[in-house]
Short mmCIF file of N, CA, C and O in Angstrom, two decimals:
data_model
loop_
_atom_site.label_atom_id
_atom_site.label_comp_id
_atom_site.label_asym_id
_atom_site.label_seq_id
_atom_site.Cartn_x
_atom_site.Cartn_y
_atom_site.Cartn_z
N MET A 15 -13.09 -23.26 11.75
CA MET A 15 -13.28 -24.37 10.84
C MET A 15 -12.05 -25.27 10.85
O MET A 15 -10.93 -24.80 11.04
N SER A 16 -12.28 -26.52 10.58
CA SER A 16 -11.17 -27.46 10.53
C SER A 16 -10.45 -27.38 9.18
O SER A 16 -10.99 -26.83 8.21
N ILE A 17 -9.28 -27.95 9.12
CA ILE A 17 -8.54 -28.01 7.86
C ILE A 17 -9.36 -28.75 6.81
O ILE A 17 -9.44 -28.33 5.66
N ALA A 18 -9.99 -29.84 7.20
CA ALA A 18 -10.81 -30.62 6.25
C ALA A 18 -11.98 -29.78 5.72
O ALA A 18 -12.31 -29.84 4.53
N GLU A 19 -12.60 -28.99 6.59
CA GLU A 19 -13.71 -28.14 6.15
C GLU A 19 -13.22 -27.05 5.20
O GLU A 19 -13.88 -26.75 4.19
N ASN A 20 -12.07 -26.46 5.49
CA ASN A 20 -11.50 -25.44 4.60
C ASN A 20 -11.19 -26.04 3.23
O ASN A 20 -11.47 -25.44 2.20
N ARG A 21 -10.61 -27.22 3.25
CA ARG A 21 -10.29 -27.92 2.01
C ARG A 21 -11.56 -28.19 1.21
O ARG A 21 -11.59 -28.03 -0.02
N GLN A 22 -12.64 -28.56 1.90
CA GLN A 22 -13.91 -28.86 1.22
C GLN A 22 -14.51 -27.63 0.57
O GLN A 22 -15.09 -27.71 -0.52
N VAL A 23 -14.36 -26.47 1.19
CA VAL A 23 -14.84 -25.22 0.59
C VAL A 23 -14.19 -25.02 -0.78
O VAL A 23 -14.85 -24.69 -1.77
N VAL A 24 -12.88 -25.24 -0.85
CA VAL A 24 -12.16 -25.05 -2.10
C VAL A 24 -12.58 -26.11 -3.12
O VAL A 24 -12.81 -25.80 -4.29
N LEU A 25 -12.72 -27.36 -2.70
CA LEU A 25 -13.20 -28.40 -3.60
C LEU A 25 -14.59 -28.06 -4.14
O LEU A 25 -14.84 -28.21 -5.35
N ASP A 26 -15.47 -27.61 -3.27
CA ASP A 26 -16.82 -27.23 -3.70
C ASP A 26 -16.78 -26.10 -4.73
O ASP A 26 -17.54 -26.10 -5.70
N PHE A 27 -15.87 -25.14 -4.53
CA PHE A 27 -15.71 -24.02 -5.46
C PHE A 27 -15.33 -24.54 -6.86
O PHE A 27 -15.95 -24.15 -7.86
N TYR A 28 -14.34 -25.42 -6.92
CA TYR A 28 -13.90 -25.94 -8.22
C TYR A 28 -14.93 -26.86 -8.85
O TYR A 28 -15.12 -26.85 -10.07
N GLU A 29 -15.60 -27.67 -8.04
CA GLU A 29 -16.64 -28.55 -8.57
C GLU A 29 -17.80 -27.75 -9.15
O GLU A 29 -18.33 -28.08 -10.21
N ALA A 30 -18.19 -26.67 -8.48
CA ALA A 30 -19.25 -25.81 -9.00
C ALA A 30 -18.81 -25.16 -10.32
O ALA A 30 -19.59 -25.07 -11.27
N GLY A 31 -17.56 -24.71 -10.37
CA GLY A 31 -17.05 -24.12 -11.60
C GLY A 31 -17.05 -25.11 -12.74
O GLY A 31 -17.39 -24.76 -13.88
N ALA A 32 -16.71 -26.36 -12.45
CA ALA A 32 -16.70 -27.40 -13.49
C ALA A 32 -18.10 -27.65 -14.03
O ALA A 32 -18.26 -28.01 -15.20
N ARG A 33 -19.12 -27.43 -13.20
CA ARG A 33 -20.52 -27.59 -13.64
C ARG A 33 -21.04 -26.33 -14.32
O ARG A 33 -22.17 -26.31 -14.81
N GLY A 34 -20.26 -25.26 -14.30
CA GLY A 34 -20.72 -23.99 -14.84
C GLY A 34 -21.66 -23.26 -13.90
O GLY A 34 -22.38 -22.35 -14.30
N ASP A 35 -21.65 -23.64 -12.63
CA ASP A 35 -22.54 -23.07 -11.62
C ASP A 35 -21.88 -21.86 -10.95
O ASP A 35 -21.34 -21.95 -9.85
N MET A 36 -21.92 -20.73 -11.64
CA MET A 36 -21.26 -19.53 -11.14
C MET A 36 -21.96 -18.98 -9.89
O MET A 36 -21.32 -18.33 -9.07
N ASP A 37 -23.25 -19.22 -9.73
CA ASP A 37 -23.94 -18.76 -8.51
C ASP A 37 -23.34 -19.41 -7.28
O ASP A 37 -23.09 -18.74 -6.27
N THR A 38 -23.09 -20.72 -7.34
CA THR A 38 -22.47 -21.41 -6.22
C THR A 38 -21.04 -20.93 -6.02
O THR A 38 -20.62 -20.69 -4.88
N CYS A 39 -20.30 -20.76 -7.11
CA CYS A 39 -18.92 -20.24 -7.00
C CYS A 39 -18.91 -18.91 -6.26
O CYS A 39 -18.15 -18.71 -5.32
N PHE A 40 -19.76 -17.98 -6.69
CA PHE A 40 -19.78 -16.66 -6.06
C PHE A 40 -20.31 -16.73 -4.64
O PHE A 40 -19.92 -15.94 -3.79
N GLY A 41 -21.19 -17.69 -4.35
CA GLY A 41 -21.67 -17.89 -2.99
C GLY A 41 -20.58 -18.36 -2.04
O GLY A 41 -20.66 -18.14 -0.83
N LEU A 42 -19.56 -19.00 -2.58
CA LEU A 42 -18.44 -19.48 -1.77
C LEU A 42 -17.35 -18.42 -1.59
O LEU A 42 -16.38 -18.65 -0.90
N LEU A 43 -17.54 -17.26 -2.22
CA LEU A 43 -16.61 -16.15 -2.05
C LEU A 43 -17.17 -15.17 -1.02
O LEU A 43 -18.37 -14.85 -1.05
N ALA A 44 -16.32 -14.68 -0.15
CA ALA A 44 -16.74 -13.64 0.80
C ALA A 44 -17.09 -12.38 0.01
O ALA A 44 -16.52 -12.12 -1.06
N ASP A 45 -18.04 -11.60 0.53
CA ASP A 45 -18.43 -10.36 -0.17
C ASP A 45 -17.24 -9.44 -0.38
O ASP A 45 -17.15 -8.77 -1.40
N ASP A 46 -16.30 -9.45 0.56
CA ASP A 46 -15.12 -8.58 0.47
C ASP A 46 -13.88 -9.34 0.00
O ASP A 46 -12.76 -8.94 0.30
N VAL A 47 -14.09 -10.39 -0.79
CA VAL A 47 -12.97 -11.19 -1.28
C VAL A 47 -11.91 -10.30 -1.91
O VAL A 47 -12.23 -9.30 -2.57
N THR A 48 -10.67 -10.67 -1.70
CA THR A 48 -9.54 -10.00 -2.35
C THR A 48 -8.87 -11.04 -3.24
O THR A 48 -8.40 -12.06 -2.75
N TRP A 49 -8.86 -10.78 -4.55
CA TRP A 49 -8.29 -11.71 -5.52
C TRP A 49 -7.13 -11.01 -6.21
O TRP A 49 -7.32 -9.98 -6.86
N THR A 50 -5.93 -11.56 -6.08
CA THR A 50 -4.74 -10.97 -6.68
C THR A 50 -4.16 -11.91 -7.71
O THR A 50 -3.84 -13.06 -7.40
N ASN A 51 -4.03 -11.43 -8.94
CA ASN A 51 -3.31 -12.13 -10.00
C ASN A 51 -1.94 -11.51 -10.10
O ASN A 51 -1.81 -10.30 -10.30
N ILE A 52 -0.91 -12.33 -9.95
CA ILE A 52 0.45 -11.81 -9.95
C ILE A 52 0.86 -11.40 -11.36
O ILE A 52 0.20 -11.73 -12.33
N GLY A 53 1.97 -10.69 -11.45
CA GLY A 53 2.55 -10.35 -12.73
C GLY A 53 2.17 -8.98 -13.23
O GLY A 53 1.65 -8.14 -12.48
N SER A 54 2.41 -8.76 -14.52
CA SER A 54 2.13 -7.46 -15.14
C SER A 54 1.32 -7.62 -16.42
O SER A 54 1.47 -6.85 -17.35
N THR A 55 0.47 -8.64 -16.45
CA THR A 55 -0.39 -8.86 -17.61
C THR A 55 -1.59 -7.92 -17.54
O THR A 55 -1.82 -7.24 -16.54
N LYS A 56 -2.39 -7.92 -18.60
CA LYS A 56 -3.60 -7.09 -18.59
C LYS A 56 -4.62 -7.60 -17.58
O LYS A 56 -5.55 -6.88 -17.23
N PHE A 57 -4.45 -8.82 -17.06
CA PHE A 57 -5.35 -9.36 -16.05
C PHE A 57 -4.74 -9.37 -14.65
O PHE A 57 -5.36 -9.84 -13.71
N SER A 58 -3.51 -8.86 -14.52
CA SER A 58 -2.84 -8.81 -13.23
C SER A 58 -3.40 -7.68 -12.39
O SER A 58 -3.94 -6.71 -12.92
N GLY A 59 -3.27 -7.84 -11.07
CA GLY A 59 -3.73 -6.80 -10.16
C GLY A 59 -4.54 -7.41 -9.04
O GLY A 59 -4.72 -8.63 -8.97
N THR A 60 -5.03 -6.54 -8.19
CA THR A 60 -5.85 -6.96 -7.05
C THR A 60 -7.26 -6.46 -7.25
O THR A 60 -7.49 -5.28 -7.52
N TYR A 61 -8.21 -7.37 -7.13
CA TYR A 61 -9.63 -7.09 -7.29
C TYR A 61 -10.29 -7.29 -5.94
O TYR A 61 -10.18 -8.37 -5.36
N VAL A 62 -10.95 -6.27 -5.44
CA VAL A 62 -11.54 -6.32 -4.10
C VAL A 62 -13.06 -6.33 -4.22
O VAL A 62 -13.64 -5.39 -4.78
N GLY A 63 -13.67 -7.38 -3.70
CA GLY A 63 -15.11 -7.52 -3.73
C GLY A 63 -15.58 -8.32 -4.94
O GLY A 63 -14.92 -8.36 -5.98
N LYS A 64 -16.75 -8.93 -4.79
CA LYS A 64 -17.31 -9.77 -5.85
C LYS A 64 -17.60 -8.97 -7.12
O LYS A 64 -17.37 -9.46 -8.23
N GLN A 65 -18.11 -7.76 -6.97
CA GLN A 65 -18.46 -6.97 -8.14
C GLN A 65 -17.22 -6.63 -8.97
O GLN A 65 -17.22 -6.78 -10.19
N ALA A 66 -16.16 -6.18 -8.31
CA ALA A 66 -14.92 -5.86 -9.02
C ALA A 66 -14.35 -7.11 -9.68
O ALA A 66 -13.87 -7.05 -10.82
N LEU A 67 -14.40 -8.23 -8.99
CA LEU A 67 -13.90 -9.48 -9.56
C LEU A 67 -14.67 -9.83 -10.83
O LEU A 67 -14.08 -10.16 -11.86
N ALA A 68 -15.99 -9.75 -10.75
CA ALA A 68 -16.83 -10.10 -11.91
C ALA A 68 -16.66 -9.11 -13.06
O ALA A 68 -16.50 -9.52 -14.21
N GLU A 69 -16.68 -7.83 -12.76
CA GLU A 69 -16.68 -6.81 -13.82
C GLU A 69 -15.29 -6.52 -14.37
O GLU A 69 -15.14 -6.28 -15.57
N ASP A 70 -14.29 -6.52 -13.51
CA ASP A 70 -12.96 -6.06 -13.93
C ASP A 70 -12.00 -7.18 -14.32
O ASP A 70 -11.03 -6.94 -15.03
N LEU A 71 -12.27 -8.40 -13.85
CA LEU A 71 -11.41 -9.53 -14.22
C LEU A 71 -12.17 -10.56 -15.06
O LEU A 71 -11.83 -10.80 -16.21
N LEU A 72 -13.20 -11.15 -14.48
CA LEU A 72 -13.87 -12.25 -15.15
C LEU A 72 -14.58 -11.82 -16.43
O LEU A 72 -14.50 -12.52 -17.45
N GLY A 73 -15.24 -10.69 -16.41
CA GLY A 73 -15.93 -10.20 -17.61
C GLY A 73 -14.97 -10.02 -18.78
O GLY A 73 -15.17 -10.60 -19.86
N PRO A 74 -13.91 -9.22 -18.60
CA PRO A 74 -12.96 -9.04 -19.70
C PRO A 74 -12.26 -10.33 -20.14
O PRO A 74 -12.06 -10.56 -21.33
N LEU A 75 -11.88 -11.19 -19.18
CA LEU A 75 -11.20 -12.43 -19.53
C LEU A 75 -12.15 -13.39 -20.24
O LEU A 75 -11.89 -13.85 -21.35
N PHE A 76 -13.27 -13.70 -19.61
CA PHE A 76 -14.20 -14.68 -20.18
C PHE A 76 -14.84 -14.17 -21.46
O PHE A 76 -15.27 -14.95 -22.30
N GLY A 77 -14.90 -12.85 -21.62
CA GLY A 77 -15.42 -12.27 -22.85
C GLY A 77 -14.56 -12.59 -24.06
O GLY A 77 -15.02 -12.48 -25.20
N GLN A 78 -13.33 -13.01 -23.84
CA GLN A 78 -12.43 -13.38 -24.94
C GLN A 78 -12.35 -14.88 -25.15
O GLN A 78 -11.60 -15.35 -26.00
N LEU A 79 -13.13 -15.65 -24.38
CA LEU A 79 -13.10 -17.10 -24.46
C LEU A 79 -14.43 -17.64 -24.99
O LEU A 79 -15.48 -17.04 -24.77
N LYS A 80 -14.36 -18.79 -25.66
CA LYS A 80 -15.57 -19.42 -26.17
C LYS A 80 -16.48 -19.92 -25.06
O LYS A 80 -17.69 -19.76 -25.12
N ALA A 81 -15.87 -20.55 -24.04
CA ALA A 81 -16.70 -21.20 -23.02
C ALA A 81 -16.03 -21.21 -21.65
O ALA A 81 -16.09 -22.21 -20.94
N GLY A 82 -15.39 -20.14 -21.26
CA GLY A 82 -14.74 -20.10 -19.97
C GLY A 82 -13.50 -20.98 -19.93
O GLY A 82 -12.98 -21.39 -20.96
N ILE A 83 -13.03 -21.26 -18.72
CA ILE A 83 -11.84 -22.08 -18.51
C ILE A 83 -12.25 -23.34 -17.76
O ILE A 83 -12.83 -23.25 -16.68
N ALA A 84 -11.96 -24.49 -18.34
CA ALA A 84 -12.23 -25.77 -17.66
C ALA A 84 -11.03 -26.06 -16.76
O ALA A 84 -9.93 -26.27 -17.25
N SER A 85 -11.27 -26.04 -15.45
CA SER A 85 -10.19 -26.23 -14.48
C SER A 85 -10.22 -27.64 -13.93
O SER A 85 -11.29 -28.23 -13.73
N ARG A 86 -9.02 -28.15 -13.66
CA ARG A 86 -8.89 -29.46 -13.02
C ARG A 86 -7.94 -29.31 -11.84
O ARG A 86 -6.83 -28.79 -11.98
N VAL A 87 -8.38 -29.75 -10.69
CA VAL A 87 -7.54 -29.70 -9.50
C VAL A 87 -6.54 -30.86 -9.57
O VAL A 87 -6.93 -32.02 -9.68
N GLU A 88 -5.28 -30.51 -9.49
CA GLU A 88 -4.22 -31.51 -9.50
C GLU A 88 -3.84 -31.91 -8.07
O GLU A 88 -3.53 -33.06 -7.81
N ARG A 89 -3.85 -30.91 -7.15
CA ARG A 89 -3.45 -31.18 -5.77
C ARG A 89 -3.97 -30.05 -4.88
O ARG A 89 -3.96 -28.90 -5.27
N LEU A 90 -4.40 -30.42 -3.69
CA LEU A 90 -4.76 -29.45 -2.65
C LEU A 90 -3.88 -29.71 -1.44
O LEU A 90 -3.70 -30.85 -1.02
N THR A 91 -3.35 -28.63 -0.88
CA THR A 91 -2.57 -28.70 0.35
C THR A 91 -3.19 -27.70 1.32
O THR A 91 -3.44 -26.55 0.93
N ALA A 92 -3.44 -28.11 2.54
CA ALA A 92 -4.11 -27.23 3.49
C ALA A 92 -3.39 -27.22 4.83
O ALA A 92 -2.87 -28.24 5.28
N GLU A 93 -3.38 -26.04 5.43
CA GLU A 93 -2.83 -25.86 6.77
C GLU A 93 -3.54 -24.66 7.39
O GLU A 93 -3.54 -23.57 6.81
N GLY A 94 -4.16 -24.88 8.53
CA GLY A 94 -4.89 -23.79 9.17
C GLY A 94 -5.99 -23.28 8.26
O GLY A 94 -6.77 -24.06 7.73
N ASP A 95 -6.03 -21.96 8.06
CA ASP A 95 -7.07 -21.37 7.22
C ASP A 95 -6.61 -21.18 5.77
O ASP A 95 -7.30 -20.56 4.97
N ILE A 96 -5.46 -21.75 5.41
CA ILE A 96 -4.90 -21.62 4.06
C ILE A 96 -5.05 -22.93 3.31
O ILE A 96 -4.71 -24.01 3.82
N VAL A 97 -5.55 -22.84 2.06
CA VAL A 97 -5.62 -23.99 1.17
C VAL A 97 -4.92 -23.58 -0.13
O VAL A 97 -5.22 -22.53 -0.70
N VAL A 98 -3.99 -24.40 -0.58
CA VAL A 98 -3.27 -24.16 -1.81
C VAL A 98 -3.77 -25.15 -2.85
O VAL A 98 -3.74 -26.36 -2.63
N ALA A 99 -4.25 -24.61 -3.96
CA ALA A 99 -4.76 -25.45 -5.05
C ALA A 99 -3.82 -25.34 -6.25
O ALA A 99 -3.57 -24.24 -6.74
N GLU A 100 -3.30 -26.48 -6.67
CA GLU A 100 -2.54 -26.55 -7.92
C GLU A 100 -3.52 -27.05 -8.96
O GLU A 100 -4.09 -28.14 -8.81
N THR A 101 -3.73 -26.25 -10.02
CA THR A 101 -4.75 -26.58 -11.01
C THR A 101 -4.21 -26.41 -12.42
O THR A 101 -3.20 -25.73 -12.64
N THR A 102 -4.90 -27.02 -13.36
CA THR A 102 -4.67 -26.77 -14.77
C THR A 102 -5.97 -26.26 -15.37
O THR A 102 -7.05 -26.61 -14.90
N GLY A 103 -5.83 -25.43 -16.37
CA GLY A 103 -7.01 -24.88 -17.03
C GLY A 103 -6.87 -24.98 -18.53
O GLY A 103 -5.78 -24.75 -19.08
N THR A 104 -7.95 -25.35 -19.18
CA THR A 104 -7.97 -25.40 -20.64
C THR A 104 -9.10 -24.53 -21.15
O THR A 104 -10.18 -24.49 -20.56
N ALA A 105 -8.80 -23.83 -22.24
CA ALA A 105 -9.79 -22.92 -22.82
C ALA A 105 -9.44 -22.67 -24.27
O ALA A 105 -8.32 -22.97 -24.73
N GLU A 106 -10.39 -22.08 -24.96
CA GLU A 106 -10.17 -21.65 -26.34
C GLU A 106 -10.69 -20.23 -26.47
O GLU A 106 -11.77 -19.90 -25.98
N THR A 107 -9.90 -19.40 -27.12
CA THR A 107 -10.31 -18.01 -27.32
C THR A 107 -11.43 -17.96 -28.36
O THR A 107 -11.65 -18.91 -29.13
N ALA A 108 -12.11 -16.84 -28.40
CA ALA A 108 -13.20 -16.65 -29.36
C ALA A 108 -12.71 -16.81 -30.79
O ALA A 108 -13.49 -17.23 -31.66
N ASP A 109 -11.43 -16.51 -31.03
CA ASP A 109 -10.90 -16.66 -32.40
C ASP A 109 -10.16 -17.98 -32.61
O ASP A 109 -9.43 -18.15 -33.58
N GLY A 110 -10.33 -18.94 -31.70
CA GLY A 110 -9.86 -20.30 -31.92
C GLY A 110 -8.47 -20.65 -31.41
O GLY A 110 -7.98 -21.74 -31.66
N ARG A 111 -7.83 -19.76 -30.66
CA ARG A 111 -6.50 -20.07 -30.12
C ARG A 111 -6.64 -20.82 -28.80
O ARG A 111 -7.54 -20.56 -28.02
N SER A 112 -5.72 -21.73 -28.54
CA SER A 112 -5.71 -22.48 -27.27
C SER A 112 -5.16 -21.59 -26.17
O SER A 112 -4.20 -20.84 -26.37
N TYR A 113 -5.77 -21.71 -25.00
CA TYR A 113 -5.24 -21.09 -23.79
C TYR A 113 -5.27 -22.15 -22.70
O TYR A 113 -6.31 -22.43 -22.11
N ASN A 114 -4.13 -22.81 -22.50
CA ASN A 114 -4.01 -23.90 -21.53
C ASN A 114 -2.90 -23.51 -20.56
O ASN A 114 -1.73 -23.48 -20.93
N ASN A 115 -3.27 -23.20 -19.34
CA ASN A 115 -2.33 -22.67 -18.37
C ASN A 115 -2.31 -23.55 -17.12
O ASN A 115 -3.22 -24.37 -16.91
N THR A 116 -1.27 -23.39 -16.33
CA THR A 116 -1.19 -24.03 -15.02
C THR A 116 -1.24 -22.92 -13.97
O THR A 116 -0.75 -21.81 -14.21
N TYR A 117 -1.84 -23.24 -12.83
CA TYR A 117 -2.08 -22.24 -11.80
C TYR A 117 -1.73 -22.79 -10.43
O TYR A 117 -1.79 -23.99 -10.19
N CYS A 118 -1.43 -21.87 -9.55
CA CYS A 118 -1.33 -22.16 -8.13
C CYS A 118 -2.10 -21.04 -7.43
O CYS A 118 -1.74 -19.86 -7.54
N GLN A 119 -3.19 -21.41 -6.76
CA GLN A 119 -3.99 -20.44 -6.03
C GLN A 119 -3.82 -20.68 -4.54
O GLN A 119 -4.06 -21.79 -4.05
N VAL A 120 -3.39 -19.65 -3.84
CA VAL A 120 -3.26 -19.70 -2.39
C VAL A 120 -4.49 -18.98 -1.83
O VAL A 120 -4.68 -17.79 -2.06
N MET A 121 -5.33 -19.74 -1.12
CA MET A 121 -6.62 -19.23 -0.66
C MET A 121 -6.69 -19.22 0.86
O MET A 121 -6.29 -20.18 1.50
N ARG A 122 -7.24 -18.13 1.39
CA ARG A 122 -7.51 -18.04 2.82
C ARG A 122 -9.00 -18.17 3.01
O ARG A 122 -9.79 -17.47 2.37
N ILE A 123 -9.40 -19.08 3.90
CA ILE A 123 -10.81 -19.36 4.16
C ILE A 123 -11.22 -18.67 5.45
O ILE A 123 -10.50 -18.73 6.45
N ARG A 124 -12.38 -18.01 5.41
CA ARG A 124 -12.93 -17.34 6.59
C ARG A 124 -14.43 -17.61 6.63
O ARG A 124 -15.13 -17.32 5.65
N ASP A 125 -14.92 -18.16 7.72
CA ASP A 125 -16.36 -18.39 7.89
C ASP A 125 -16.98 -19.15 6.72
O ASP A 125 -18.00 -18.74 6.18
N CYS A 126 -16.34 -20.23 6.31
CA CYS A 126 -16.83 -21.11 5.24
C CYS A 126 -16.83 -20.47 3.86
O CYS A 126 -17.55 -20.93 2.96
N GLN A 127 -16.08 -19.41 3.69
CA GLN A 127 -15.99 -18.75 2.39
C GLN A 127 -14.53 -18.42 2.06
O GLN A 127 -13.70 -18.27 2.95
N ILE A 128 -14.28 -18.28 0.78
CA ILE A 128 -12.94 -17.89 0.31
C ILE A 128 -12.84 -16.38 0.46
O ILE A 128 -13.58 -15.63 -0.17
N ALA A 129 -11.92 -15.95 1.32
CA ALA A 129 -11.78 -14.52 1.62
C ALA A 129 -10.64 -13.86 0.85
O ALA A 129 -10.66 -12.65 0.62
N GLU A 130 -9.66 -14.66 0.48
CA GLU A 130 -8.48 -14.10 -0.18
C GLU A 130 -7.89 -15.14 -1.12
O GLU A 130 -7.82 -16.32 -0.77
N VAL A 131 -7.49 -14.69 -2.31
CA VAL A 131 -6.84 -15.57 -3.28
C VAL A 131 -5.63 -14.83 -3.85
O VAL A 131 -5.73 -13.67 -4.23
N LYS A 132 -4.52 -15.52 -3.89
CA LYS A 132 -3.35 -15.04 -4.63
C LYS A 132 -3.08 -16.11 -5.68
O LYS A 132 -2.84 -17.27 -5.35
N GLU A 133 -3.15 -15.70 -6.96
CA GLU A 133 -3.07 -16.65 -8.06
C GLU A 133 -1.78 -16.44 -8.86
O GLU A 133 -1.49 -15.34 -9.30
N TYR A 134 -1.05 -17.55 -9.01
CA TYR A 134 0.19 -17.57 -9.79
C TYR A 134 -0.08 -18.39 -11.05
O TYR A 134 -0.74 -19.43 -10.98
N MET A 135 0.46 -17.94 -12.18
CA MET A 135 0.27 -18.64 -13.44
C MET A 135 1.37 -18.26 -14.41
O MET A 135 2.20 -17.41 -14.10
N ASP A 136 1.36 -18.85 -15.59
CA ASP A 136 2.33 -18.53 -16.64
C ASP A 136 1.91 -17.21 -17.27
O ASP A 136 1.04 -17.17 -18.15
N THR A 137 2.52 -16.13 -16.83
CA THR A 137 2.14 -14.80 -17.33
C THR A 137 2.60 -14.56 -18.76
O THR A 137 1.93 -13.83 -19.50
N ALA A 138 3.69 -15.19 -19.18
CA ALA A 138 4.13 -15.05 -20.57
C ALA A 138 3.10 -15.65 -21.51
O ALA A 138 2.84 -15.11 -22.60
N LEU A 139 2.47 -16.74 -21.09
CA LEU A 139 1.42 -17.35 -21.90
C LEU A 139 0.23 -16.39 -22.03
O LEU A 139 -0.34 -16.24 -23.11
N ILE A 140 -0.15 -15.76 -20.94
CA ILE A 140 -1.25 -14.80 -20.99
C ILE A 140 -0.94 -13.70 -22.00
O ILE A 140 -1.78 -13.36 -22.85
N ASP A 141 0.26 -13.13 -21.92
CA ASP A 141 0.64 -12.08 -22.87
C ASP A 141 0.62 -12.58 -24.31
O ASP A 141 0.18 -11.86 -25.21
N SER A 142 1.09 -13.80 -24.54
CA SER A 142 1.15 -14.30 -25.92
C SER A 142 -0.24 -14.58 -26.49
O SER A 142 -0.46 -14.42 -27.68
N VAL A 143 -1.17 -14.99 -25.64
CA VAL A 143 -2.52 -15.32 -26.12
C VAL A 143 -3.42 -14.08 -26.15
O VAL A 143 -4.14 -13.87 -27.13
N PHE A 144 -3.36 -13.26 -25.11
CA PHE A 144 -4.30 -12.13 -25.00
C PHE A 144 -3.68 -10.77 -25.30
O PHE A 144 -4.38 -9.77 -25.33
N GLY A 145 -2.37 -10.74 -25.51
CA GLY A 145 -1.69 -9.48 -25.75
C GLY A 145 -1.21 -8.90 -24.43
O GLY A 145 -1.78 -9.15 -23.37
N SER A 146 -0.14 -8.13 -24.51
CA SER A 146 0.41 -7.53 -23.31
C SER A 146 -0.30 -6.23 -23.00
O SER A 146 -1.09 -5.72 -23.79
N VAL A 147 -0.01 -5.68 -21.84
CA VAL A 147 -0.60 -4.41 -21.42
C VAL A 147 -0.28 -3.36 -22.49
O VAL A 147 0.85 -3.26 -22.95
N GLY A 148 -1.30 -2.62 -22.88
CA GLY A 148 -1.11 -1.56 -23.87
C GLY A 148 -1.25 -2.01 -25.31
O GLY A 148 -1.21 -1.21 -26.22
N SER A 149 -1.42 -3.32 -25.53
CA SER A 149 -1.57 -3.77 -26.91
C SER A 149 -3.03 -3.98 -27.29
O SER A 149 -3.90 -4.01 -26.50
#
C-alpha cells in the first residue's frame, strides 16, 4: 500500500468513530491487532485481538463514560507502513466529570487494516479521573 492509502485507513478509522460507527472502526482493525496503552494506569497494557480490545479495554473504559470519547485528528504523519495520529479527545464520565485528553497513536498498517497501535496520553489525567490501579 502507498503512504497515502495507509493515511486514508487511519482517517477512515477516526471518521467512523466520529459517526459512532464502531462496526466500521472494528472492520479497519486486523483480527490480530495489538493495541498498547503506555503507562501504569488501569487502562495501560497490551491488548491482542479485537475481542480483548473490546472486552478488556473499551468495555471498561466506555462503561465509565456517558457517550464515549469524541476524537479530533490534529495531525497525521505517515512514512512507509507507519501513520502517527496526534489527536484530542473529549468525554464526560457517567458521574459528570470531564475527561479531555491528548493522544499520540503510532499505527502500523497491514493489508488495508490497522495491525498495531501504540498509544501515548496524559496518564496522570487518567489516574485523576478514573482512579489509579488498585483504587
